[in-house]
Every structure is written in C-alpha cells, then in structure tokens.
CSV table of C-alpha atoms in Angstrom, one decimal:
chain,number,residue,atom,x,y,z
S,386,MET,CA,-90.1,82.1,-53.3
S,387,TRP,CA,-88.3,85.3,-52.5
S,388,GLU,CA,-86.0,83.4,-50.1
S,389,ARG,CA,-85.4,80.7,-52.6
S,390,LEU,CA,-84.0,83.3,-55.0
S,391,GLY,CA,-81.4,84.2,-52.5
S,392,HIS,CA,-82.8,87.3,-51.0
S,393,LYS,CA,-82.5,87.5,-47.2
S,394,PRO,CA,-85.1,90.0,-45.9
S,395,ALA,CA,-88.7,89.3,-46.6
S,396,ILE,CA,-90.1,91.1,-49.5
S,397,ALA,CA,-92.5,92.9,-47.3
S,398,LEU,CA,-89.6,94.3,-45.2
S,399,ALA,CA,-87.3,95.2,-48.2
S,400,GLY,CA,-86.8,98.9,-48.8
S,401,TRP,CA,-87.3,100.8,-52.0
S,402,PRO,CA,-84.4,101.1,-54.3
S,403,THR,CA,-82.5,104.4,-54.3
S,404,VAL,CA,-82.5,106.6,-57.4
S,405,ASP,CA,-79.3,107.5,-59.1
S,406,GLU,CA,-79.9,111.0,-60.4
S,407,THR,CA,-76.9,110.8,-62.8
S,408,LEU,CA,-78.8,108.2,-64.8
S,409,LEU,CA,-81.8,110.4,-65.3
S,410,VAL,CA,-79.9,113.0,-67.4
S,411,ALA,CA,-80.0,112.5,-71.2
S,412,ASP,CA,-76.6,112.1,-72.9
S,413,SER,CA,-77.9,113.3,-76.2
S,414,VAL,CA,-81.2,114.6,-77.8
S,415,ILE,CA,-82.5,114.6,-81.3
S,416,ALA,CA,-82.6,118.0,-83.0
S,417,VAL,CA,-84.9,118.4,-86.0
S,418,ILE,CA,-83.8,120.5,-89.0
S,419,GLN,CA,-86.6,122.0,-91.0
S,420,ILE,CA,-86.7,124.0,-94.2
S,421,ASN,CA,-89.9,126.0,-94.6
S,422,GLY,CA,-91.5,124.0,-91.8
S,423,LYS,CA,-90.8,120.6,-93.4
S,424,ILE,CA,-88.5,118.1,-91.7
S,425,LYS,CA,-85.5,117.5,-93.8
S,426,GLU,CA,-83.0,116.0,-91.3
S,427,ARG,CA,-82.4,115.0,-87.7
S,428,LEU,CA,-79.2,115.5,-85.7
S,429,GLU,CA,-78.1,113.8,-82.5
S,430,VAL,CA,-76.7,116.6,-80.3
S,431,SER,CA,-75.8,117.4,-76.7
S,432,PRO,CA,-78.6,118.7,-74.5
S,433,THR,CA,-76.4,121.7,-73.5
S,434,ILE,CA,-75.7,122.8,-77.1
S,435,SER,CA,-76.1,126.6,-77.7
S,436,ASP,CA,-78.3,128.1,-80.4
S,437,ALA,CA,-75.3,129.2,-82.4
S,438,GLU,CA,-73.6,125.8,-82.3
S,439,LEU,CA,-76.8,124.0,-83.4
S,440,GLU,CA,-77.4,126.5,-86.2
S,441,ALA,CA,-73.8,126.0,-87.5
S,442,GLN,CA,-74.1,122.2,-87.4
S,443,ALA,CA,-77.4,122.4,-89.2
S,444,LEU,CA,-76.1,124.6,-92.0
S,445,ALA,CA,-73.0,122.4,-92.3
S,446,HIS,CA,-75.0,119.2,-92.7
S,447,PRO,CA,-74.5,117.8,-96.3
S,448,THR,CA,-78.3,117.2,-96.9
S,449,ILE,CA,-79.2,120.7,-95.8
S,450,ALA,CA,-76.4,122.4,-97.7
S,451,LYS,CA,-77.6,120.6,-100.9
S,452,GLU,CA,-81.2,121.7,-100.3
S,453,LEU,CA,-80.0,125.3,-99.7
S,454,ALA,CA,-77.7,125.5,-102.7
S,455,GLY,CA,-78.6,128.7,-104.6
S,456,ALA,CA,-81.4,129.7,-102.2
S,457,THR,CA,-81.6,132.9,-100.2
S,458,ILE,CA,-82.1,132.3,-96.5
S,459,ASN,CA,-84.7,134.8,-95.1
S,460,LYS,CA,-84.7,133.7,-91.5
S,461,ILE,CA,-83.3,131.0,-89.2
S,462,ILE,CA,-85.3,130.1,-86.1
S,463,THR,CA,-83.3,128.1,-83.6
S,464,ARG,CA,-84.6,126.6,-80.4
S,465,ALA,CA,-81.7,124.6,-78.9
S,466,PRO,CA,-81.5,121.7,-78.4
S,467,LYS,CA,-84.6,120.6,-80.3
S,468,LEU,CA,-85.2,122.6,-83.5
S,469,VAL,CA,-83.7,124.6,-86.4
S,470,ASN,CA,-86.1,126.0,-88.9
S,471,ILE,CA,-84.6,127.6,-92.0
S,472,VAL,CA,-87.0,129.9,-94.0
S,473,ILE,CA,-86.1,130.4,-97.6
C-alpha cells in the first residue's frame, strides 16, 4: 500500500522526519488580567514582553480602565508573559 501511494523506500526503511525548531516557538501567548484575583480580561501578547509593557497594556485596556475608574490601586503583581493581578 505504501508503494501504491507513491512512496519509494519501504516504510520499514524510511527515516524519521526531522524537527524544525522554529515551528516549536510560540508566536503569542494569552496573558490573564485579574482584579483582586478574579479574571476580568485576557490579552494576546508576545512571549518576550516585559513586565512593564504587559502592565501598561493591561492598565490601558478599556475593560480594565472601566473597572478601575475611581478605585485606588494598592499593588500590581506582574508575571510576564502570563499574568497581571491588580489589587484594589
């Protein structure tokens, strides 16, 4: 059957495919934005984003800005590229 499909070497003699390492790297990851430990939003970001950049994107997001309107931020915990937790 293998030969009928157009493959020349016998399947028992065929080698393993080679791995392309560039395809194993993620182009983007999902970062979770929490307020007081509750998930409010998710952002698609680069896996190489810094803590400061992720924090800025989270605070600039319209949903988060609306939730934080008039609130005092006590602490921001950022673990790039996966998490931003805003404690109010």
